Coordinates of C-alpha atoms in Angstrom, one line a residue:
M23 CA 157.6 -75.3 88.1
A24 CA 154.7 -73.0 88.1
T25 CA 152.7 -72.3 84.8
T26 CA 151.7 -68.9 84.4
I27 CA 148.2 -68.3 81.6
Y28 CA 149.1 -64.6 80.6
R29 CA 145.6 -63.3 79.1
A30 CA 145.6 -60.8 75.2
R31 CA 143.0 -58.7 73.6
Q32 CA 145.6 -60.4 71.3
I33 CA 148.4 -62.5 70.3
H34 CA 150.4 -62.3 67.0
T35 CA 152.1 -65.5 67.3
L36 CA 154.1 -64.9 64.2
N37 CA 154.0 -69.1 63.7
P38 CA 152.5 -69.6 60.2
S39 CA 150.3 -72.6 61.5
N40 CA 148.9 -71.1 65.2
P41 CA 149.0 -67.3 64.5
S42 CA 146.9 -65.7 66.9
A43 CA 145.7 -66.6 70.4
T44 CA 144.5 -64.7 73.1
H45 CA 146.9 -67.3 76.4
I46 CA 150.0 -68.2 76.1
A47 CA 151.1 -70.7 78.6
V48 CA 154.9 -69.8 80.4
R49 CA 156.9 -72.1 83.0
D50 CA 160.4 -72.3 83.7
G51 CA 161.8 -69.6 80.7
M52 CA 159.4 -71.6 78.3
V53 CA 156.4 -71.2 76.0
L54 CA 153.9 -74.2 76.6
G55 CA 151.4 -73.7 73.6
A56 CA 149.9 -70.6 72.6
G57 CA 145.5 -70.8 72.5
T58 CA 142.8 -70.1 74.0
L59 CA 142.3 -70.4 77.8
E60 CA 140.6 -73.9 77.4
E61 CA 143.4 -75.1 75.4
L62 CA 145.8 -73.9 77.7
E63 CA 144.4 -76.0 81.0
P64 CA 145.9 -79.8 79.8
W65 CA 148.3 -78.9 80.5
G66 CA 148.3 -78.8 84.0
E67 CA 147.5 -76.3 87.3
F68 CA 148.2 -72.6 85.9
A69 CA 147.5 -69.5 87.9
L70 CA 146.2 -67.1 85.6
D71 CA 147.4 -63.8 84.9
E72 CA 145.8 -61.2 83.6
R73 CA 147.6 -57.8 83.5
F74 CA 147.8 -57.7 80.1
A75 CA 143.9 -58.4 78.9
D76 CA 144.3 -55.0 77.3
K77 CA 147.0 -55.4 75.6
V78 CA 148.8 -56.8 73.2
L79 CA 151.8 -59.0 72.6
V80 CA 153.8 -60.1 69.8
P81 CA 157.5 -61.5 69.8
G82 CA 160.0 -60.1 71.6
F83 CA 161.3 -58.0 69.1
V84 CA 164.9 -59.1 67.8
E85 CA 167.1 -55.6 67.3
A86 CA 170.3 -57.0 64.8
H87 CA 172.0 -54.3 64.2
A88 CA 172.8 -52.2 66.8
H89 CA 175.0 -51.2 69.5
V90 CA 176.4 -50.2 72.8
M91 CA 176.8 -47.3 72.8
E92 CA 173.8 -46.6 72.9
G93 CA 173.7 -46.3 76.6
A94 CA 175.5 -43.8 76.5
T95 CA 173.4 -41.3 75.4
G96 CA 172.4 -39.9 78.3
L97 CA 176.2 -40.0 79.8
M98 CA 178.2 -37.6 77.1
P99 CA 175.9 -34.5 76.4
Y100 CA 173.9 -34.7 73.2
L101 CA 174.4 -32.6 69.9
G102 CA 172.6 -33.7 67.6
Y103 CA 169.2 -32.9 64.6
F104 CA 166.4 -34.9 66.7
D105 CA 165.8 -35.2 70.0
R106 CA 166.3 -38.0 71.2
P107 CA 164.6 -40.0 74.1
L108 CA 167.3 -41.2 77.7
P109 CA 167.7 -44.1 79.5
D110 CA 164.3 -43.0 82.2
G111 CA 162.3 -42.1 79.5
S112 CA 163.0 -38.1 79.6
I113 CA 163.5 -36.6 76.3
A114 CA 166.5 -34.7 75.1
T115 CA 166.3 -32.4 73.1
G116 CA 168.2 -31.7 69.3
V117 CA 170.7 -29.2 68.3
K118 CA 168.6 -27.0 64.8
S119 CA 170.4 -24.4 63.8
Y120 CA 174.3 -23.4 64.2
A121 CA 173.5 -20.6 66.7
E122 CA 172.5 -22.5 68.6
L123 CA 174.6 -24.8 68.6
E124 CA 177.0 -22.2 69.5
S125 CA 174.9 -21.9 72.2
R126 CA 174.9 -24.9 73.7
L127 CA 178.3 -25.1 72.8
R128 CA 179.3 -22.0 75.4
G129 CA 177.2 -22.9 78.1
L130 CA 179.4 -26.9 78.5
D131 CA 182.2 -25.0 78.4
A132 CA 181.6 -22.6 81.1
G133 CA 180.1 -25.0 83.1
M134 CA 183.1 -27.6 83.4
A135 CA 185.8 -27.0 86.6
D136 CA 189.1 -28.2 85.0
A137 CA 189.8 -25.5 82.2
D138 CA 192.0 -28.5 81.0
A139 CA 189.8 -31.3 80.4
P140 CA 188.2 -31.9 77.1
L141 CA 184.9 -31.1 76.3
L142 CA 183.1 -34.7 74.3
A143 CA 179.6 -34.5 72.6
R144 CA 178.2 -36.3 70.9
G145 CA 175.2 -36.5 67.7
F146 CA 175.8 -33.4 65.7
D147 CA 175.1 -33.8 61.7
P148 CA 176.5 -30.4 59.8
I149 CA 175.0 -32.3 56.6
Y150 CA 171.5 -30.8 58.7
F151 CA 172.7 -27.2 57.8
P152 CA 173.9 -27.3 54.1
E153 CA 173.2 -23.9 54.6
E154 CA 175.4 -22.7 57.1
Q155 CA 179.4 -22.6 56.9
R156 CA 180.4 -25.8 57.1
L157 CA 181.6 -26.9 60.6
T158 CA 185.8 -26.3 60.6
N159 CA 187.9 -25.6 63.0
R160 CA 188.2 -22.1 62.3
W161 CA 184.2 -22.3 63.2
L162 CA 185.0 -24.3 66.7
D163 CA 187.6 -22.6 67.7
R164 CA 185.8 -18.3 67.6
V165 CA 183.7 -20.4 70.2
C166 CA 185.7 -22.5 72.3
P167 CA 189.5 -21.0 71.4
T168 CA 191.3 -22.7 74.3
R169 CA 189.1 -26.4 75.1
P170 CA 189.8 -29.0 73.4
V171 CA 186.3 -30.2 71.4
F172 CA 185.4 -33.3 70.2
L173 CA 182.4 -33.7 68.2
Y174 CA 181.2 -37.4 67.6
H175 CA 179.2 -37.6 64.4
A176 CA 175.5 -39.4 64.6
S177 CA 176.7 -41.6 62.2
G178 CA 180.0 -42.7 64.0
H179 CA 182.4 -42.4 61.0
L180 CA 183.4 -39.0 61.6
A181 CA 184.1 -35.9 64.0
S182 CA 184.9 -32.5 64.0
V183 CA 187.2 -30.6 66.9
N184 CA 189.4 -27.6 67.0
S185 CA 192.8 -25.8 66.6
A186 CA 193.4 -27.3 70.4
M187 CA 192.4 -30.5 70.2
L188 CA 194.2 -31.0 67.5
R189 CA 197.7 -29.5 69.4
R190 CA 196.5 -31.7 73.1
D191 CA 196.9 -34.9 70.5
G192 CA 199.9 -34.1 68.0
I193 CA 198.2 -33.8 65.2
T194 CA 200.1 -31.8 62.4
K195 CA 199.5 -31.1 59.3
D196 CA 202.3 -32.9 58.4
T197 CA 200.1 -35.1 59.6
R198 CA 199.8 -38.4 56.6
V199 CA 196.6 -40.6 57.4
A200 CA 193.5 -40.8 55.4
G201 CA 190.5 -39.3 56.6
V202 CA 192.5 -36.4 58.6
G203 CA 191.0 -33.3 56.7
R204 CA 192.2 -30.3 54.9
H205 CA 191.3 -26.9 54.2
P206 CA 191.9 -25.5 50.6
D207 CA 195.4 -23.9 51.8
G208 CA 197.0 -27.3 53.4
E209 CA 195.6 -26.8 56.6
L210 CA 194.4 -29.2 59.0
N211 CA 190.2 -28.6 59.0
G212 CA 189.3 -30.3 62.0
E213 CA 187.4 -33.6 60.3
L214 CA 188.3 -36.8 61.3
R215 CA 186.7 -40.0 58.6
E216 CA 186.9 -43.2 59.8
P217 CA 188.5 -44.7 62.8
P218 CA 192.1 -44.9 61.5
A219 CA 192.4 -40.8 61.3
M220 CA 189.6 -39.9 64.5
A221 CA 191.5 -42.5 66.4
L222 CA 195.2 -39.6 66.4
C223 CA 192.9 -37.8 68.8
T224 CA 193.5 -40.3 71.7
S225 CA 191.8 -38.1 74.2
G226 CA 188.8 -37.5 71.8
Y227 CA 187.6 -40.5 70.7
R228 CA 189.3 -42.9 72.6
A229 CA 188.0 -41.1 75.3
V230 CA 184.5 -41.6 73.6
M231 CA 184.8 -45.1 72.6
R232 CA 185.5 -46.5 76.8
A233 CA 182.0 -44.4 78.3
N234 CA 180.7 -46.5 75.4
G235 CA 181.4 -49.6 76.8
N236 CA 181.6 -48.6 80.5
E237 CA 179.0 -50.4 83.4
A238 CA 177.1 -48.0 83.0
A239 CA 176.8 -47.2 79.1
L240 CA 175.8 -51.2 79.7
R241 CA 173.0 -51.4 82.7
S242 CA 171.4 -47.7 80.4
F243 CA 172.3 -50.2 77.0
G244 CA 169.7 -53.0 79.0
A245 CA 166.4 -50.1 80.0
M246 CA 166.8 -48.4 76.6
A247 CA 165.8 -52.3 75.4
R248 CA 163.6 -52.7 77.7
N249 CA 161.3 -49.6 76.6
V250 CA 160.9 -50.3 73.3
G251 CA 160.2 -53.6 73.3
I252 CA 163.6 -55.1 72.6
T253 CA 163.7 -58.2 74.1
T254 CA 167.0 -58.9 71.8
C255 CA 169.4 -56.5 70.8
T256 CA 173.0 -57.4 69.3
D257 CA 176.0 -55.4 70.1
L258 CA 177.1 -55.1 66.8
A259 CA 181.1 -54.0 67.6
G260 CA 181.1 -56.3 70.3
V261 CA 184.5 -56.1 72.4
L262 CA 185.4 -58.5 73.9
V263 CA 187.9 -60.4 71.4
L264 CA 190.3 -56.9 71.2
N265 CA 189.1 -56.9 75.5
P266 CA 189.4 -59.0 76.9
R267 CA 189.4 -57.4 80.8
A268 CA 185.5 -56.0 79.5
E269 CA 185.0 -59.9 80.2
E270 CA 184.0 -59.9 83.4
M271 CA 182.5 -56.6 83.8
W272 CA 179.7 -58.3 80.2
F273 CA 178.7 -61.4 81.8
R274 CA 179.0 -60.8 85.2
V275 CA 176.5 -58.0 84.4
T276 CA 174.0 -59.5 82.2
G277 CA 174.2 -61.8 84.5
E278 CA 171.7 -60.1 87.1
D279 CA 168.5 -61.5 87.1
D280 CA 166.6 -58.2 86.4
F281 CA 168.7 -57.5 83.7
P282 CA 166.5 -56.5 80.8
V283 CA 167.1 -57.9 77.5
R284 CA 169.0 -61.0 76.3
V285 CA 172.5 -59.5 74.7
A286 CA 173.1 -61.6 70.8
M287 CA 177.5 -60.0 70.5
A288 CA 178.9 -60.2 67.1
N289 CA 182.5 -59.1 68.2
I290 CA 185.1 -56.9 66.2
P291 CA 187.9 -59.5 65.6
A292 CA 189.7 -56.8 64.1
M293 CA 189.3 -52.0 63.5
P294 CA 190.3 -50.9 60.6
G295 CA 194.0 -50.4 59.9
A296 CA 194.4 -52.8 62.7
A297 CA 196.5 -55.9 62.9
T298 CA 195.1 -58.7 64.2
D299 CA 195.2 -62.8 63.8
F300 CA 192.1 -63.2 62.6
D301 CA 192.6 -67.2 63.4
A302 CA 193.4 -66.4 66.6
A303 CA 189.9 -63.9 67.2
A304 CA 187.4 -66.3 65.6
Q305 CA 189.6 -69.2 68.1
R306 CA 188.6 -66.7 70.3
V307 CA 184.9 -65.9 69.6
V308 CA 184.2 -69.6 69.9
E309 CA 186.0 -70.0 73.2
L310 CA 183.1 -67.3 74.5
G311 CA 180.6 -68.8 73.0
E312 CA 181.3 -72.0 75.0
R313 CA 180.2 -69.6 77.8
A314 CA 177.3 -68.1 76.4
T315 CA 174.9 -68.3 79.0
R316 CA 171.1 -67.1 78.3
R317 CA 171.4 -63.0 77.9
L318 CA 174.6 -63.2 76.7
C319 CA 175.6 -65.5 73.7
F320 CA 178.1 -64.7 71.3
P321 CA 176.4 -66.1 67.0
S322 CA 178.7 -63.6 64.8
I323 CA 181.0 -61.6 64.0
K324 CA 180.8 -57.7 62.5
L325 CA 183.3 -57.0 59.3
I326 CA 183.3 -52.8 59.4
L327 CA 183.7 -52.3 55.0
D328 CA 183.5 -49.2 54.5
G329 CA 182.3 -45.5 55.8
S330 CA 179.1 -43.6 55.4
I331 CA 176.9 -42.4 52.8
Q332 CA 176.0 -39.4 54.5
G333 CA 179.5 -38.1 55.6
W334 CA 180.3 -39.2 51.7
T335 CA 183.1 -42.1 53.4
A336 CA 180.8 -44.9 51.8
M337 CA 182.0 -46.7 48.6
L338 CA 179.6 -46.2 45.7
E339 CA 179.7 -47.6 41.9
P340 CA 179.8 -45.3 38.9
P341 CA 177.6 -42.7 39.1
G342 CA 179.0 -41.9 42.6
Y343 CA 177.7 -39.5 44.8
L344 CA 175.5 -36.9 44.3
T345 CA 176.8 -33.6 45.4
G346 CA 179.6 -32.8 47.5
E347 CA 183.9 -34.4 47.8
D348 CA 183.8 -37.9 47.8
H349 CA 185.2 -39.2 50.8
G350 CA 185.1 -42.7 50.2
Q351 CA 187.2 -45.1 52.4
L352 CA 187.2 -47.7 52.0
L353 CA 188.5 -49.7 55.1
T354 CA 189.4 -53.1 54.4
V355 CA 192.4 -55.0 51.6
P356 CA 189.8 -56.4 49.1
E357 CA 192.7 -58.9 48.5
Q358 CA 192.7 -60.1 52.4
L359 CA 188.9 -60.0 52.5
I360 CA 188.9 -64.0 52.0
D361 CA 191.5 -64.8 54.1
W362 CA 190.2 -62.5 57.2
L363 CA 186.8 -64.5 56.8
R364 CA 188.0 -68.2 56.5
P365 CA 188.8 -68.9 60.4
F366 CA 185.6 -67.6 61.5
H367 CA 183.6 -69.6 57.3
T368 CA 185.5 -73.1 58.6
R369 CA 183.8 -72.6 62.2
G370 CA 180.6 -72.3 61.6
I371 CA 180.4 -68.6 62.8
N372 CA 178.1 -65.9 60.7
V373 CA 179.3 -62.9 59.6
H374 CA 178.0 -59.5 59.6
M375 CA 179.4 -57.3 57.1
H376 CA 178.7 -53.1 58.0
C377 CA 178.7 -52.9 53.3
N378 CA 176.7 -48.8 54.0
G379 CA 177.7 -48.1 50.1
N380 CA 177.1 -50.2 47.4
L381 CA 180.5 -51.1 45.5
T382 CA 181.1 -52.8 49.2
Q383 CA 178.8 -54.9 49.0
N384 CA 180.0 -56.1 46.0
L385 CA 183.4 -56.9 47.4
A386 CA 181.0 -58.9 50.3
I387 CA 179.0 -61.2 47.7
D388 CA 182.3 -61.9 45.6
T389 CA 183.9 -63.1 48.7
I390 CA 181.3 -65.2 50.6
D391 CA 180.6 -66.9 47.0
R392 CA 184.0 -66.7 46.7
L393 CA 184.3 -69.2 50.7
L394 CA 181.3 -70.2 48.9
R395 CA 182.8 -72.6 46.5
E396 CA 185.9 -73.6 48.8
A397 CA 184.4 -74.5 52.4
P398 CA 180.2 -75.3 51.1
W399 CA 178.5 -74.0 54.3
F400 CA 174.4 -74.6 53.1
D401 CA 172.8 -71.9 56.2
H402 CA 175.9 -69.7 56.1
R403 CA 173.2 -66.6 56.6
H404 CA 176.2 -63.8 56.3
T405 CA 174.9 -60.8 56.6
V406 CA 175.5 -57.4 54.8
T407 CA 174.0 -55.1 57.6
H408 CA 173.1 -51.7 56.2
A409 CA 172.4 -52.4 52.5
Q410 CA 171.5 -49.5 51.7
L411 CA 172.0 -49.4 48.2
T412 CA 171.5 -52.5 47.3
T413 CA 170.7 -53.2 43.2
H414 CA 168.4 -55.4 42.5
A415 CA 171.4 -57.5 41.0
Q416 CA 172.8 -58.0 44.0
L417 CA 170.0 -59.1 45.7
R418 CA 169.4 -62.0 42.9
R419 CA 173.4 -63.2 43.9
M420 CA 172.0 -62.8 47.4
A421 CA 168.8 -64.8 47.5
K422 CA 171.0 -67.7 45.1
L423 CA 173.8 -67.3 47.9
G424 CA 172.0 -67.4 50.6
I425 CA 173.2 -64.2 51.4
C426 CA 171.0 -62.5 54.3
A427 CA 170.5 -58.9 53.8
N428 CA 170.1 -56.4 57.5
F429 CA 168.5 -53.4 56.2
F430 CA 169.0 -49.9 57.4
A431 CA 164.9 -49.2 56.9
N432 CA 165.8 -46.3 59.7
H433 CA 168.0 -43.3 57.0
L434 CA 164.5 -43.6 55.4
W435 CA 163.6 -40.5 58.2
Y436 CA 166.5 -39.4 59.3
W437 CA 169.1 -39.0 56.9
G438 CA 166.0 -39.4 53.7
D439 CA 166.0 -35.7 52.6
Q440 CA 169.5 -35.6 52.3
H441 CA 169.6 -38.9 50.1
Y442 CA 167.1 -37.2 47.8
E443 CA 168.7 -34.0 48.0
L444 CA 172.8 -34.4 48.1
T445 CA 174.1 -37.5 48.1
V446 CA 172.6 -39.3 46.1
G447 CA 169.8 -37.9 44.3
P448 CA 166.5 -38.7 43.3
E449 CA 166.4 -42.3 42.1
R450 CA 168.8 -43.9 44.6
A451 CA 167.1 -43.0 47.4
R452 CA 163.5 -44.1 46.3
Q453 CA 165.7 -47.7 46.3
L454 CA 167.4 -47.1 49.9
E455 CA 167.0 -49.3 52.3
P456 CA 165.4 -52.0 49.3
C457 CA 162.8 -54.4 51.5
A458 CA 159.7 -55.1 49.0
S459 CA 162.3 -55.8 46.2
A460 CA 164.4 -58.4 49.1
L461 CA 161.0 -60.2 49.7
R462 CA 160.4 -60.4 46.1
E463 CA 163.6 -61.5 45.1
G464 CA 163.7 -64.0 47.4
V465 CA 166.4 -62.7 49.5
H466 CA 165.8 -63.5 53.9
F467 CA 166.1 -59.8 56.1
S468 CA 166.1 -57.2 58.7
I469 CA 165.9 -53.7 59.1
H470 CA 167.4 -52.4 62.1
S471 CA 168.3 -49.0 64.3
D472 CA 171.8 -49.1 64.2
A473 CA 171.4 -47.5 67.9
G474 CA 173.1 -45.4 69.4
V475 CA 174.1 -43.8 65.6
T476 CA 169.1 -43.1 65.1
P477 CA 167.7 -44.6 68.6
L478 CA 166.7 -47.9 69.3
G479 CA 163.1 -48.8 69.0
Q480 CA 161.4 -51.1 66.6
L481 CA 158.4 -49.9 66.4
H482 CA 160.3 -46.9 65.4
T483 CA 162.4 -49.0 62.9
M484 CA 159.2 -51.0 61.4
W485 CA 157.1 -47.2 61.1
C486 CA 160.1 -46.3 58.5
A487 CA 159.7 -49.2 56.7
V488 CA 155.9 -49.0 56.1
N489 CA 155.9 -45.6 55.7
R490 CA 159.0 -44.6 53.8
L491 CA 158.3 -41.0 54.3
T492 CA 160.8 -38.4 55.2
P493 CA 160.4 -35.3 57.3
K494 CA 160.0 -33.1 54.4
G495 CA 157.1 -35.6 53.7
R496 CA 158.5 -37.6 50.4
V497 CA 157.9 -41.2 50.4
L498 CA 160.3 -42.8 49.1
G499 CA 160.2 -45.4 46.6
V500 CA 156.7 -46.5 47.6
E501 CA 156.6 -49.4 45.6
E502 CA 159.5 -51.1 48.7
R503 CA 156.7 -50.2 50.4
L504 CA 157.0 -53.3 53.6
T505 CA 153.1 -54.1 54.8
P506 CA 152.8 -53.7 58.7
A507 CA 153.2 -57.6 59.0
Q508 CA 155.3 -58.3 57.0
A509 CA 158.2 -55.3 58.9
L510 CA 156.5 -57.7 62.4
H511 CA 158.1 -60.2 60.8
A512 CA 162.2 -58.2 60.3
V513 CA 162.2 -57.5 64.1
T514 CA 161.0 -60.4 65.3
L515 CA 161.5 -63.8 63.4
G516 CA 163.4 -62.0 59.9
A517 CA 166.2 -60.3 62.3
A518 CA 166.0 -64.1 64.9
Y519 CA 167.1 -66.4 61.8
Q520 CA 170.2 -64.2 60.2
L521 CA 171.9 -64.7 64.3
H522 CA 171.0 -68.1 63.6
M523 CA 168.3 -68.0 66.9
D524 CA 164.9 -68.5 64.6
H525 CA 164.8 -71.7 66.6
E526 CA 164.8 -70.1 70.5
I527 CA 163.5 -66.4 69.6
G528 CA 161.5 -64.4 67.1
S529 CA 158.0 -66.3 67.7
L530 CA 155.8 -67.7 70.2
E531 CA 155.5 -71.5 69.8
A532 CA 155.6 -73.8 72.5
G533 CA 159.2 -74.9 73.4
K534 CA 160.7 -70.7 72.5
R535 CA 161.9 -68.6 75.1
A536 CA 159.0 -67.3 76.3
D537 CA 159.7 -63.1 75.2
M538 CA 157.2 -61.1 74.4
T539 CA 156.3 -57.6 73.6
V540 CA 153.5 -55.6 75.5
L541 CA 151.2 -53.1 73.0
D542 CA 148.7 -50.8 74.0
A543 CA 147.6 -51.1 70.2
D544 CA 147.9 -53.5 67.5
P545 CA 150.9 -52.9 64.8
L546 CA 148.9 -55.0 61.9
T547 CA 145.5 -53.0 62.7
V548 CA 146.3 -49.5 63.3
A549 CA 146.8 -46.8 61.2
P550 CA 150.5 -47.1 59.3
E551 CA 151.3 -43.8 60.0
E552 CA 150.2 -44.8 63.5
I553 CA 153.0 -47.3 64.6
R554 CA 155.8 -45.5 65.9
D555 CA 153.2 -43.6 68.2
I556 CA 152.3 -46.5 69.8
P557 CA 153.1 -46.7 73.3
V558 CA 155.0 -49.4 75.1
W559 CA 154.1 -51.1 78.3
G560 CA 157.6 -52.9 78.8
T561 CA 158.6 -56.7 77.5
V562 CA 158.3 -60.4 79.4
L563 CA 161.8 -61.6 78.9
D564 CA 162.3 -65.7 80.0
G565 CA 158.8 -65.6 81.0
R566 CA 159.1 -63.0 83.3
P567 CA 157.1 -59.0 82.9
Q568 CA 159.2 -56.3 82.2
A569 CA 158.1 -52.2 83.3
A570 CA 159.6 -49.8 81.0
A571 CA 159.9 -46.9 82.8
C572 CA 158.2 -45.0 80.5
A573 CA 155.0 -47.3 80.4
S574 CA 151.8 -45.9 79.7

């Protein structure tokens, strides 16, 4: 077996016993050691690779909450507010006004050959335009009167459709499903909140879901992860429990020699509102785990407990929302949650619980507390994911119970101003994603992008947690800022810990996988406001260099 020693300007190992190095030795995808060249020479004959001599190496970024639907960003029209990177390194421009939205929709409509085909687009969010009229079917009907339109919101928790789409799928004012929005006169307004309501729109929502998980999306997902330096990325809405037919494609594509990222799939065992045999689902996860490969593993499952704050569908403790209509939707049955979690907990399967609101965080914490009294597991690492409005009392309970937090740090930038002004107000906006408080209270945590809700990119996510800036220049909670070193830990070893993978990845030390992120500058020494602008050369995955499509 050949040994390669990579030389770098600086290597941050995240190994507290050996924190920095100039060289790292790799053999058969494994780290042999990190140090000076002289310290590594005793491993025997080697090839010295100096391609990274002017670069900075850090452990491969680990994204502990993302979705393969990020790969579908370039597969359908993008109508979000912020510019968006695409798999080939190009940028999709954002939509900054309703006039621009109208122009884009008219252009898309005119460019479609099939007059009956629905127009599907993603990324729009009306919260960025509070001064405008609300986006309803009446507005969409004026722009696209005959073609069915389905606009999938940025959060993934809502959609806006026109009347032609409502008619196409038989949704009427007599439809009685939670989340079907209405005008004050009782007529449908075209807003579909949360999966049970969106699923009524079979020709829209289901088509988007199919695009989110097809082979093209998976390949694009891998490329996008590599482009931003991610070597291990979760798909935190895995489909292989619900859709075994996708199994062959997932193992085949991730098994290709040049597939550029390791995927840690957290299967969703049930969609909200669907009947599920949770014991059978848990056994299915065990069986998938027995088939795990170097590029595809199954350490966790995920359950969705509520909606999104910016969609007013997250469940908040009093005093609730600052403005707007509270559409808070509980997407689980509180009395049954312990029965749903028990089959996974007792099999040693890590559980991630989507909780945007602090009311559902209480439900998650209470349920884990009950489970641990019933079936102790001292290293469970069950995770409250998003955890946006976590209170200090909740953090203290989480620390005592061993519950992890995965904070949605990107919200500070993408919706921070909206949370300050519209959804929860200044005090709670300053406490969003309370990373520093989690450190103080002893809660293990990571930070994430929730891609494709916001773009993949751990440097940007680090930047958010370190600076806590909004587009309007607000600093949301100086006291909750992380240092760059703490943020780097959160996107490497902290994330690996949550996935029960910290023995394999997350730091560069002897015996671990040779996964590295290759940067043009040092995130620990550049000015904090420059972290997100550091160019990414690419990655080293299992010892093999992978250049980014947008590499400098």
